[in-house]
Amino acid sequence: MRQKIVAGNWKCNTTLQEGVELAKAVDALVAKEGAEDVVVVLGTPFTHITKVVDSVNTERIGVAAQNCAAEASGAFTGEVSAEMVKSTGAEYVILGHSERREYYGETSEILNKKVALALANGLTPIYCCGEALDIREAGTHNEYVVKQLEETVFQLSADDFKKIVIAYEPIWAIGTGVTASSEQAQDMHANIRAAITAKFGEEVAEGTSILYGGSCNPSNANELFANKDVDGGLIGGASLKAEDFLGIINGF
Ligand code: 13P
């Protein structure tokens, strides 16, 4: 079902103690002032998940891992499987983030395995897509992003596709302070929704939440979220401050 979602991606930030404090602060603010119709998700490091799950009202706040293994289990030193993530109480997993594609060599083939394992274990993938600056400047961003989806999540059955959330994150806007304009965000989100309609039909497309990510903050969230195809945000830097994150949650 199409929902308004604001998800934080803490990336490789916070010690366990700092993370628990942050989660508690978000939990308290959301309980008091958070827009009730917005699904709130905290994407924490693996090491923090169980404690964060224990520190928040999980009826109100969901917890996400930022990755999971491409294999179910076995001799894969250092990997954390989707089943392990699920067993912590997390409900979501961020997959296909551009930082994982770029720095850890995650290809469409690897991501297909991760998405399948996440779904098989009852996790909701928050599946990221988005173009680099050169592609935006060349004007081929719409085709590029649709191709990223065609190579991966568009290969799912309609029933499985309905279980995922899409996050559009233009790489040139991530951590740069340069946000996509409201118009750029709406254009791409409409492009993605049109591609979903062509592949799975209008009902599935209308039911899919498409989040925007990239230098989203309490000052620009309102303008971005006012667009009809922008269903929320995937938030990096501003999710590390509870009050800023609340400001974004209340940005609809
Ligand atoms: P920033 O909000 O820090 O630009 O990061 C966006 C992002 O990558 C979220 O996944």
PDB file of N, CA and C in Angstrom, residues 23-111:
ATOM      1  N   ALA A  23      18.119   7.169  18.878  1.00  0.00           N
ATOM      2  CA  ALA A  23      16.854   6.454  18.672  1.00  0.00           C
ATOM      3  C   ALA A  23      15.829   6.843  19.735  1.00  0.00           C
ATOM      4  N   LYS A  24      16.306   6.942  20.991  1.00  0.00           N
ATOM      5  CA  LYS A  24      15.387   7.322  22.075  1.00  0.00           C
ATOM      6  C   LYS A  24      14.864   8.747  21.882  1.00  0.00           C
ATOM      7  N   ALA A  25      15.754   9.620  21.421  1.00  0.00           N
ATOM      8  CA  ALA A  25      15.336  11.014  21.198  1.00  0.00           C
ATOM      9  C   ALA A  25      14.298  11.081  20.070  1.00  0.00           C
ATOM     10  N   VAL A  26      14.531  10.336  18.998  1.00  0.00           N
ATOM     11  CA  VAL A  26      13.557  10.313  17.889  1.00  0.00           C
ATOM     12  C   VAL A  26      12.236   9.735  18.389  1.00  0.00           C
ATOM     13  N   ASP A  27      12.334   8.654  19.135  1.00  0.00           N
ATOM     14  CA  ASP A  27      11.130   7.988  19.648  1.00  0.00           C
ATOM     15  C   ASP A  27      10.286   8.970  20.477  1.00  0.00           C
ATOM     16  N   ALA A  28      10.949   9.720  21.366  1.00  0.00           N
ATOM     17  CA  ALA A  28      10.220  10.654  22.234  1.00  0.00           C
ATOM     18  C   ALA A  28       9.583  11.780  21.415  1.00  0.00           C
ATOM     19  N   LEU A  29      10.331  12.317  20.476  1.00  0.00           N
ATOM     20  CA  LEU A  29       9.786  13.422  19.663  1.00  0.00           C
ATOM     21  C   LEU A  29       8.638  12.943  18.774  1.00  0.00           C
ATOM     22  N   VAL A  30       8.814  11.781  18.183  1.00  0.00           N
ATOM     23  CA  VAL A  30       7.765  11.262  17.286  1.00  0.00           C
ATOM     24  C   VAL A  30       6.497  10.974  18.088  1.00  0.00           C
ATOM     25  N   ALA A  31       6.667  10.413  19.288  1.00  0.00           N
ATOM     26  CA  ALA A  31       5.490  10.103  20.121  1.00  0.00           C
ATOM     27  C   ALA A  31       4.719  11.382  20.441  1.00  0.00           C
ATOM     28  N   LYS A  32       5.451  12.453  20.655  1.00  0.00           N
ATOM     29  CA  LYS A  32       4.808  13.696  21.084  1.00  0.00           C
ATOM     30  C   LYS A  32       4.287  14.537  19.922  1.00  0.00           C
ATOM     31  N   GLU A  33       5.121  14.619  18.870  1.00  0.00           N
ATOM     32  CA  GLU A  33       4.818  15.612  17.825  1.00  0.00           C
ATOM     33  C   GLU A  33       4.799  15.066  16.391  1.00  0.00           C
ATOM     34  N   GLY A  34       5.087  13.792  16.230  1.00  0.00           N
ATOM     35  CA  GLY A  34       5.236  13.265  14.868  1.00  0.00           C
ATOM     36  C   GLY A  34       3.907  13.098  14.148  1.00  0.00           C
ATOM     37  N   ALA A  35       3.888  13.471  12.866  1.00  0.00           N
ATOM     38  CA  ALA A  35       2.674  13.308  12.062  1.00  0.00           C
ATOM     39  C   ALA A  35       2.282  11.836  12.056  1.00  0.00           C
ATOM     40  N   GLU A  36       1.022  11.582  12.454  1.00  0.00           N
ATOM     41  CA  GLU A  36       0.633  10.194  12.693  1.00  0.00           C
ATOM     42  C   GLU A  36       0.538   9.346  11.442  1.00  0.00           C
ATOM     43  N   ASP A  37       0.322  10.005  10.312  1.00  0.00           N
ATOM     44  CA  ASP A  37       0.150   9.223   9.080  1.00  0.00           C
ATOM     45  C   ASP A  37       1.475   8.954   8.363  1.00  0.00           C
ATOM     46  N   VAL A  38       2.591   9.257   9.017  1.00  0.00           N
ATOM     47  CA  VAL A  38       3.895   9.029   8.384  1.00  0.00           C
ATOM     48  C   VAL A  38       4.582   7.829   9.035  1.00  0.00           C
ATOM     49  N   VAL A  39       4.970   6.875   8.222  1.00  0.00           N
ATOM     50  CA  VAL A  39       5.739   5.722   8.705  1.00  0.00           C
ATOM     51  C   VAL A  39       7.173   6.193   8.926  1.00  0.00           C
ATOM     52  N   VAL A  40       7.694   5.932  10.116  1.00  0.00           N
ATOM     53  CA  VAL A  40       9.054   6.375  10.465  1.00  0.00           C
ATOM     54  C   VAL A  40       9.954   5.153  10.582  1.00  0.00           C
ATOM     55  N   VAL A  41      11.111   5.237   9.931  1.00  0.00           N
ATOM     56  CA  VAL A  41      12.048   4.103   9.929  1.00  0.00           C
ATOM     57  C   VAL A  41      13.437   4.624  10.285  1.00  0.00           C
ATOM     58  N   LEU A  42      14.163   3.867  11.111  1.00  0.00           N
ATOM     59  CA  LEU A  42      15.552   4.206  11.441  1.00  0.00           C
ATOM     60  C   LEU A  42      16.463   3.147  10.827  1.00  0.00           C
ATOM     61  N   GLY A  43      17.338   3.561   9.920  1.00  0.00           N
ATOM     62  CA  GLY A  43      18.281   2.639   9.285  1.00  0.00           C
ATOM     63  C   GLY A  43      19.618   2.703  10.003  1.00  0.00           C
ATOM     64  N   THR A  44      19.856   1.761  10.889  1.00  0.00           N
ATOM     65  CA  THR A  44      21.026   1.819  11.769  1.00  0.00           C
ATOM     66  C   THR A  44      22.105   0.829  11.312  1.00  0.00           C
ATOM     67  N   PRO A  45      23.318   0.996  11.837  1.00  0.00           N
ATOM     68  CA  PRO A  45      24.327  -0.046  11.612  1.00  0.00           C
ATOM     69  C   PRO A  45      23.839  -1.378  12.197  1.00  0.00           C
ATOM     70  N   PHE A  46      24.322  -2.483  11.654  1.00  0.00           N
ATOM     71  CA  PHE A  46      23.917  -3.821  12.139  1.00  0.00           C
ATOM     72  C   PHE A  46      24.077  -3.951  13.650  1.00  0.00           C
ATOM     73  N   THR A  47      25.225  -3.410  14.139  1.00  0.00           N
ATOM     74  CA  THR A  47      25.563  -3.577  15.553  1.00  0.00           C
ATOM     75  C   THR A  47      24.544  -2.930  16.486  1.00  0.00           C
ATOM     76  N   HIS A  48      23.756  -1.991  15.960  1.00  0.00           N
ATOM     77  CA  HIS A  48      22.846  -1.222  16.809  1.00  0.00           C
ATOM     78  C   HIS A  48      21.406  -1.754  16.791  1.00  0.00           C
ATOM     79  N   ILE A  49      21.121  -2.631  15.849  1.00  0.00           N
ATOM     80  CA  ILE A  49      19.702  -2.910  15.574  1.00  0.00           C
ATOM     81  C   ILE A  49      18.947  -3.418  16.799  1.00  0.00           C
ATOM     82  N   THR A  50      19.479  -4.450  17.467  1.00  0.00           N
ATOM     83  CA  THR A  50      18.685  -5.027  18.568  1.00  0.00           C
ATOM     84  C   THR A  50      18.436  -4.007  19.668  1.00  0.00           C
ATOM     85  N   LYS A  51      19.462  -3.236  19.992  1.00  0.00           N
ATOM     86  CA  LYS A  51      19.283  -2.246  21.072  1.00  0.00           C
ATOM     87  C   LYS A  51      18.312  -1.147  20.643  1.00  0.00           C
ATOM     88  N   VAL A  52      18.395  -0.744  19.376  1.00  0.00           N
ATOM     89  CA  VAL A  52      17.460   0.279  18.900  1.00  0.00           C
ATOM     90  C   VAL A  52      16.036  -0.273  18.908  1.00  0.00           C
ATOM     91  N   VAL A  53      15.870  -1.506  18.485  1.00  0.00           N
ATOM     92  CA  VAL A  53      14.537  -2.129  18.524  1.00  0.00           C
ATOM     93  C   VAL A  53      13.990  -2.111  19.959  1.00  0.00           C
ATOM     94  N   ASP A  54      14.871  -2.382  20.920  1.00  0.00           N
ATOM     95  CA  ASP A  54      14.434  -2.393  22.330  1.00  0.00           C
ATOM     96  C   ASP A  54      14.195  -0.992  22.892  1.00  0.00           C
ATOM     97  N   SER A  55      14.732   0.024  22.206  1.00  0.00           N
ATOM     98  CA  SER A  55      14.681   1.392  22.753  1.00  0.00           C
ATOM     99  C   SER A  55      13.549   2.234  22.194  1.00  0.00           C
ATOM    100  N   VAL A  56      12.874   1.742  21.170  1.00  0.00           N
ATOM    101  CA  VAL A  56      11.802   2.541  20.569  1.00  0.00           C
ATOM    102  C   VAL A  56      10.475   1.787  20.644  1.00  0.00           C
ATOM    103  N   ASN A  57       9.407   2.519  20.441  1.00  0.00           N
ATOM    104  CA  ASN A  57       8.091   1.896  20.332  1.00  0.00           C
ATOM    105  C   ASN A  57       7.975   1.346  18.904  1.00  0.00           C
ATOM    106  N   THR A  58       8.145   0.040  18.777  1.00  0.00           N
ATOM    107  CA  THR A  58       8.185  -0.546  17.432  1.00  0.00           C
ATOM    108  C   THR A  58       6.803  -0.591  16.772  1.00  0.00           C
ATOM    109  N   GLU A  59       5.774  -0.265  17.530  1.00  0.00           N
ATOM    110  CA  GLU A  59       4.459  -0.092  16.890  1.00  0.00           C
ATOM    111  C   GLU A  59       4.468   1.189  16.050  1.00  0.00           C
ATOM    112  N   ARG A  60       5.343   2.107  16.434  1.00  0.00           N
ATOM    113  CA  ARG A  60       5.359   3.420  15.788  1.00  0.00           C
ATOM    114  C   ARG A  60       6.566   3.602  14.866  1.00  0.00           C
ATOM    115  N   ILE A  61       7.706   3.004  15.260  1.00  0.00           N
ATOM    116  CA  ILE A  61       8.953   3.231  14.518  1.00  0.00           C
ATOM    117  C   ILE A  61       9.502   1.889  14.044  1.00  0.00           C
ATOM    118  N   GLY A  62       9.789   1.799  12.744  1.00  0.00           N
ATOM    119  CA  GLY A  62      10.390   0.586  12.193  1.00  0.00           C
ATOM    120  C   GLY A  62      11.900   0.732  12.159  1.00  0.00           C
ATOM    121  N   VAL A  63      12.592  -0.381  12.168  1.00  0.00           N
ATOM    122  CA  VAL A  63      14.052  -0.347  12.114  1.00  0.00           C
ATOM    123  C   VAL A  63      14.501  -1.054  10.841  1.00  0.00           C
ATOM    124  N   ALA A  64      15.540  -0.474  10.218  1.00  0.00           N
ATOM    125  CA  ALA A  64      16.078  -1.028   8.966  1.00  0.00           C
ATOM    126  C   ALA A  64      17.553  -1.343   9.121  1.00  0.00           C
ATOM    127  N   ALA A  65      17.983  -2.414   8.478  1.00  0.00           N
ATOM    128  CA  ALA A  65      19.412  -2.624   8.251  1.00  0.00           C
ATOM    129  C   ALA A  65      19.780  -1.844   6.995  1.00  0.00           C
ATOM    130  N   GLN A  66      21.058  -1.623   6.801  1.00  0.00           N
ATOM    131  CA  GLN A  66      21.518  -0.852   5.629  1.00  0.00           C
ATOM    132  C   GLN A  66      22.044  -1.760   4.526  1.00  0.00           C
ATOM    133  N   ASN A  67      21.953  -3.065   4.753  1.00  0.00           N
ATOM    134  CA  ASN A  67      22.512  -4.025   3.807  1.00  0.00           C
ATOM    135  C   ASN A  67      22.146  -5.406   4.318  1.00  0.00           C
ATOM    136  N   CYS A  68      22.264  -6.423   3.467  1.00  0.00           N
ATOM    137  CA  CYS A  68      22.267  -7.809   3.938  1.00  0.00           C
ATOM    138  C   CYS A  68      23.078  -8.622   2.939  1.00  0.00           C
ATOM    139  N   ALA A  69      23.427  -9.825   3.348  1.00  0.00           N
ATOM    140  CA  ALA A  69      24.270 -10.679   2.500  1.00  0.00           C
ATOM    141  C   ALA A  69      23.512 -11.148   1.260  1.00  0.00           C
ATOM    142  N   ALA A  70      24.269 -11.495   0.233  1.00  0.00           N
ATOM    143  CA  ALA A  70      23.680 -12.055  -0.992  1.00  0.00           C
ATOM    144  C   ALA A  70      23.542 -13.571  -0.905  1.00  0.00           C
ATOM    145  N   GLU A  71      23.958 -14.134   0.225  1.00  0.00           N
ATOM    146  CA  GLU A  71      23.843 -15.579   0.431  1.00  0.00           C
ATOM    147  C   GLU A  71      22.997 -15.813   1.673  1.00  0.00           C
ATOM    148  N   ALA A  72      22.338 -16.967   1.726  1.00  0.00           N
ATOM    149  CA  ALA A  72      21.431 -17.237   2.849  1.00  0.00           C
ATOM    150  C   ALA A  72      22.188 -17.508   4.145  1.00  0.00           C
ATOM    151  N   SER A  73      23.291 -18.252   4.056  1.00  0.00           N
ATOM    152  CA  SER A  73      24.073 -18.586   5.252  1.00  0.00           C
ATOM    153  C   SER A  73      25.328 -19.320   4.788  1.00  0.00           C
ATOM    154  N   GLY A  74      26.213 -19.570   5.716  1.00  0.00           N
ATOM    155  CA  GLY A  74      27.378 -20.387   5.378  1.00  0.00           C
ATOM    156  C   GLY A  74      28.692 -19.674   5.589  1.00  0.00           C
ATOM    157  N   ALA A  75      29.730 -20.139   4.899  1.00  0.00           N
ATOM    158  CA  ALA A  75      31.101 -19.656   5.119  1.00  0.00           C
ATOM    159  C   ALA A  75      31.332 -18.351   4.355  1.00  0.00           C
ATOM    160  N   PHE A  76      30.797 -17.275   4.883  1.00  0.00           N
ATOM    161  CA  PHE A  76      30.930 -15.940   4.266  1.00  0.00           C
ATOM    162  C   PHE A  76      31.317 -14.958   5.369  1.00  0.00           C
ATOM    163  N   THR A  77      32.564 -15.046   5.772  1.00  0.00           N
ATOM    164  CA  THR A  77      33.049 -14.296   6.936  1.00  0.00           C
ATOM    165  C   THR A  77      32.695 -12.813   6.857  1.00  0.00           C
ATOM    166  N   GLY A  78      32.103 -12.329   7.928  1.00  0.00           N
ATOM    167  CA  GLY A  78      31.792 -10.900   8.012  1.00  0.00           C
ATOM    168  C   GLY A  78      30.437 -10.521   7.450  1.00  0.00           C
ATOM    169  N   GLU A  79      29.753 -11.468   6.830  1.00  0.00           N
ATOM    170  CA  GLU A  79      28.453 -11.128   6.227  1.00  0.00           C
ATOM    171  C   GLU A  79      27.317 -11.283   7.250  1.00  0.00           C
ATOM    172  N   VAL A  80      26.242 -10.565   7.019  1.00  0.00           N
ATOM    173  CA  VAL A  80      25.053 -10.622   7.881  1.00  0.00           C
ATOM    174  C   VAL A  80      23.870 -10.955   6.973  1.00  0.00           C
ATOM    175  N   SER A  81      23.252 -12.093   7.242  1.00  0.00           N
ATOM    176  CA  SER A  81      22.205 -12.562   6.329  1.00  0.00           C
ATOM    177  C   SER A  81      20.867 -11.859   6.566  1.00  0.00           C
ATOM    178  N   ALA A  82      20.005 -11.960   5.584  1.00  0.00           N
ATOM    179  CA  ALA A  82      18.643 -11.395   5.719  1.00  0.00           C
ATOM    180  C   ALA A  82      17.906 -12.059   6.873  1.00  0.00           C
ATOM    181  N   GLU A  83      18.120 -13.359   7.043  1.00  0.00           N
ATOM    182  CA  GLU A  83      17.456 -14.067   8.141  1.00  0.00           C
ATOM    183  C   GLU A  83      17.928 -13.525   9.499  1.00  0.00           C
ATOM    184  N   MET A  84      19.238 -13.265   9.594  1.00  0.00           N
ATOM    185  CA  MET A  84      19.769 -12.683  10.845  1.00  0.00           C
ATOM    186  C   MET A  84      19.157 -11.307  11.094  1.00  0.00           C
ATOM    187  N   VAL A  85      19.094 -10.507  10.056  1.00  0.00           N
ATOM    188  CA  VAL A  85      18.512  -9.166  10.193  1.00  0.00           C
ATOM    189  C   VAL A  85      17.080  -9.290  10.697  1.00  0.00           C
ATOM    190  N   LYS A  86      16.327 -10.161  10.076  1.00  0.00           N
ATOM    191  CA  LYS A  86      14.919 -10.338  10.483  1.00  0.00           C
ATOM    192  C   LYS A  86      14.826 -10.764  11.947  1.00  0.00           C
ATOM    193  N   SER A  87      15.749 -11.618  12.372  1.00  0.00           N
ATOM    194  CA  SER A  87      15.682 -12.142  13.745  1.00  0.00           C
ATOM    195  C   SER A  87      15.973 -11.081  14.805  1.00  0.00           C
ATOM    196  N   THR A  88      16.502  -9.920  14.397  1.00  0.00           N
ATOM    197  CA  THR A  88      16.765  -8.832  15.354  1.00  0.00           C
ATOM    198  C   THR A  88      15.514  -8.020  15.670  1.00  0.00           C
ATOM    199  N   GLY A  89      14.508  -8.159  14.828  1.00  0.00           N
ATOM    200  CA  GLY A  89      13.318  -7.308  14.985  1.00  0.00           C
ATOM    201  C   GLY A  89      13.256  -6.208  13.938  1.00  0.00           C
ATOM    202  N   ALA A  90      14.282  -6.108  13.097  1.00  0.00           N
ATOM    203  CA  ALA A  90      14.216  -5.142  11.991  1.00  0.00           C
ATOM    204  C   ALA A  90      13.128  -5.578  11.014  1.00  0.00           C
ATOM    205  N   GLU A  91      12.519  -4.604  10.370  1.00  0.00           N
ATOM    206  CA  GLU A  91      11.463  -4.924   9.399  1.00  0.00           C
ATOM    207  C   GLU A  91      11.855  -4.548   7.976  1.00  0.00           C
ATOM    208  N   TYR A  92      12.864  -3.715   7.854  1.00  0.00           N
ATOM    209  CA  TYR A  92      13.258  -3.176   6.546  1.00  0.00           C
ATOM    210  C   TYR A  92      14.737  -3.430   6.294  1.00  0.00           C
ATOM    211  N   VAL A  93      15.127  -3.366   5.023  1.00  0.00           N
ATOM    212  CA  VAL A  93      16.553  -3.360   4.682  1.00  0.00           C
ATOM    213  C   VAL A  93      16.767  -2.442   3.472  1.00  0.00           C
ATOM    214  N   ILE A  94      17.706  -1.524   3.626  1.00  0.00           N
ATOM    215  CA  ILE A  94      18.059  -0.629   2.522  1.00  0.00           C
ATOM    216  C   ILE A  94      18.968  -1.425   1.577  1.00  0.00           C
ATOM    217  N   LEU A  95      18.608  -1.491   0.311  1.00  0.00           N
ATOM    218  CA  LEU A  95      19.429  -2.242  -0.655  1.00  0.00           C
ATOM    219  C   LEU A  95      19.697  -1.380  -1.889  1.00  0.00           C
ATOM    220  N   GLY A  96      20.877  -1.577  -2.463  1.00  0.00           N
ATOM    221  CA  GLY A  96      21.201  -0.893  -3.717  1.00  0.00           C
ATOM    222  C   GLY A  96      21.590   0.556  -3.545  1.00  0.00           C
ATOM    223  N   HIS A  97      21.963   0.949  -2.315  1.00  0.00           N
ATOM    224  CA  HIS A  97      22.404   2.338  -2.132  1.00  0.00           C
ATOM    225  C   HIS A  97      23.600   2.604  -3.039  1.00  0.00           C
ATOM    226  N   SER A  98      23.682   3.823  -3.563  1.00  0.00           N
ATOM    227  CA  SER A  98      24.774   4.132  -4.515  1.00  0.00           C
ATOM    228  C   SER A  98      26.152   3.964  -3.870  1.00  0.00           C
ATOM    229  N   GLU A  99      26.223   4.180  -2.555  1.00  0.00           N
ATOM    230  CA  GLU A  99      27.525   3.996  -1.888  1.00  0.00           C
ATOM    231  C   GLU A  99      27.920   2.530  -1.896  1.00  0.00           C
ATOM    232  N   ARG A 100      26.982   1.640  -1.790  1.00  0.00           N
ATOM    233  CA  ARG A 100      27.288   0.200  -1.850  1.00  0.00           C
ATOM    234  C   ARG A 100      27.596  -0.206  -3.289  1.00  0.00           C
ATOM    235  N   ARG A 101      26.865   0.379  -4.227  1.00  0.00           N
ATOM    236  CA  ARG A 101      27.170   0.044  -5.636  1.00  0.00           C
ATOM    237  C   ARG A 101      28.579   0.517  -5.985  1.00  0.00           C
ATOM    238  N   GLU A 102      28.914   1.741  -5.543  1.00  0.00           N
ATOM    239  CA  GLU A 102      30.185   2.337  -5.962  1.00  0.00           C
ATOM    240  C   GLU A 102      31.390   1.799  -5.195  1.00  0.00           C
ATOM    241  N   TYR A 103      31.266   1.699  -3.868  1.00  0.00           N
ATOM    242  CA  TYR A 103      32.445   1.336  -3.059  1.00  0.00           C
ATOM    243  C   TYR A 103      32.566  -0.162  -2.805  1.00  0.00           C
ATOM    244  N   TYR A 104      31.471  -0.893  -2.947  1.00  0.00           N
ATOM    245  CA  TYR A 104      31.507  -2.324  -2.625  1.00  0.00           C
ATOM    246  C   TYR A 104      31.113  -3.186  -3.829  1.00  0.00           C
ATOM    247  N   GLY A 105      31.106  -2.586  -4.976  1.00  0.00           N
ATOM    248  CA  GLY A 105      30.927  -3.347  -6.216  1.00  0.00           C
ATOM    249  C   GLY A 105      29.602  -4.064  -6.346  1.00  0.00           C
ATOM    250  N   GLU A 106      28.542  -3.514  -5.772  1.00  0.00           N
ATOM    251  CA  GLU A 106      27.261  -4.215  -5.860  1.00  0.00           C
ATOM    252  C   GLU A 106      26.639  -4.033  -7.243  1.00  0.00           C
ATOM    253  N   THR A 107      26.487  -5.132  -7.925  1.00  0.00           N
ATOM    254  CA  THR A 107      25.925  -5.126  -9.280  1.00  0.00           C
ATOM    255  C   THR A 107      24.440  -5.506  -9.217  1.00  0.00           C
ATOM    256  N   SER A 108      23.788  -5.368 -10.336  1.00  0.00           N
ATOM    257  CA  SER A 108      22.378  -5.779 -10.410  1.00  0.00           C
ATOM    258  C   SER A 108      22.222  -7.253 -10.042  1.00  0.00           C
ATOM    259  N   GLU A 109      23.176  -8.063 -10.469  1.00  0.00           N
ATOM    260  CA  GLU A 109      23.109  -9.507 -10.196  1.00  0.00           C
ATOM    261  C   GLU A 109      23.157  -9.770  -8.679  1.00  0.00           C
ATOM    262  N   ILE A 110      24.084  -9.100  -8.010  1.00  0.00           N
ATOM    263  CA  ILE A 110      24.196  -9.256  -6.546  1.00  0.00           C
ATOM    264  C   ILE A 110      22.923  -8.730  -5.876  1.00  0.00           C
ATOM    265  N   LEU A 111      22.452  -7.586  -6.351  1.00  0.00           N
ATOM    266  CA  LEU A 111      21.268  -6.979  -5.723  1.00  0.00           C
ATOM    267  C   LEU A 111      20.028  -7.844  -5.900  1.00  0.00           C
TER     268      LEU A 111
END
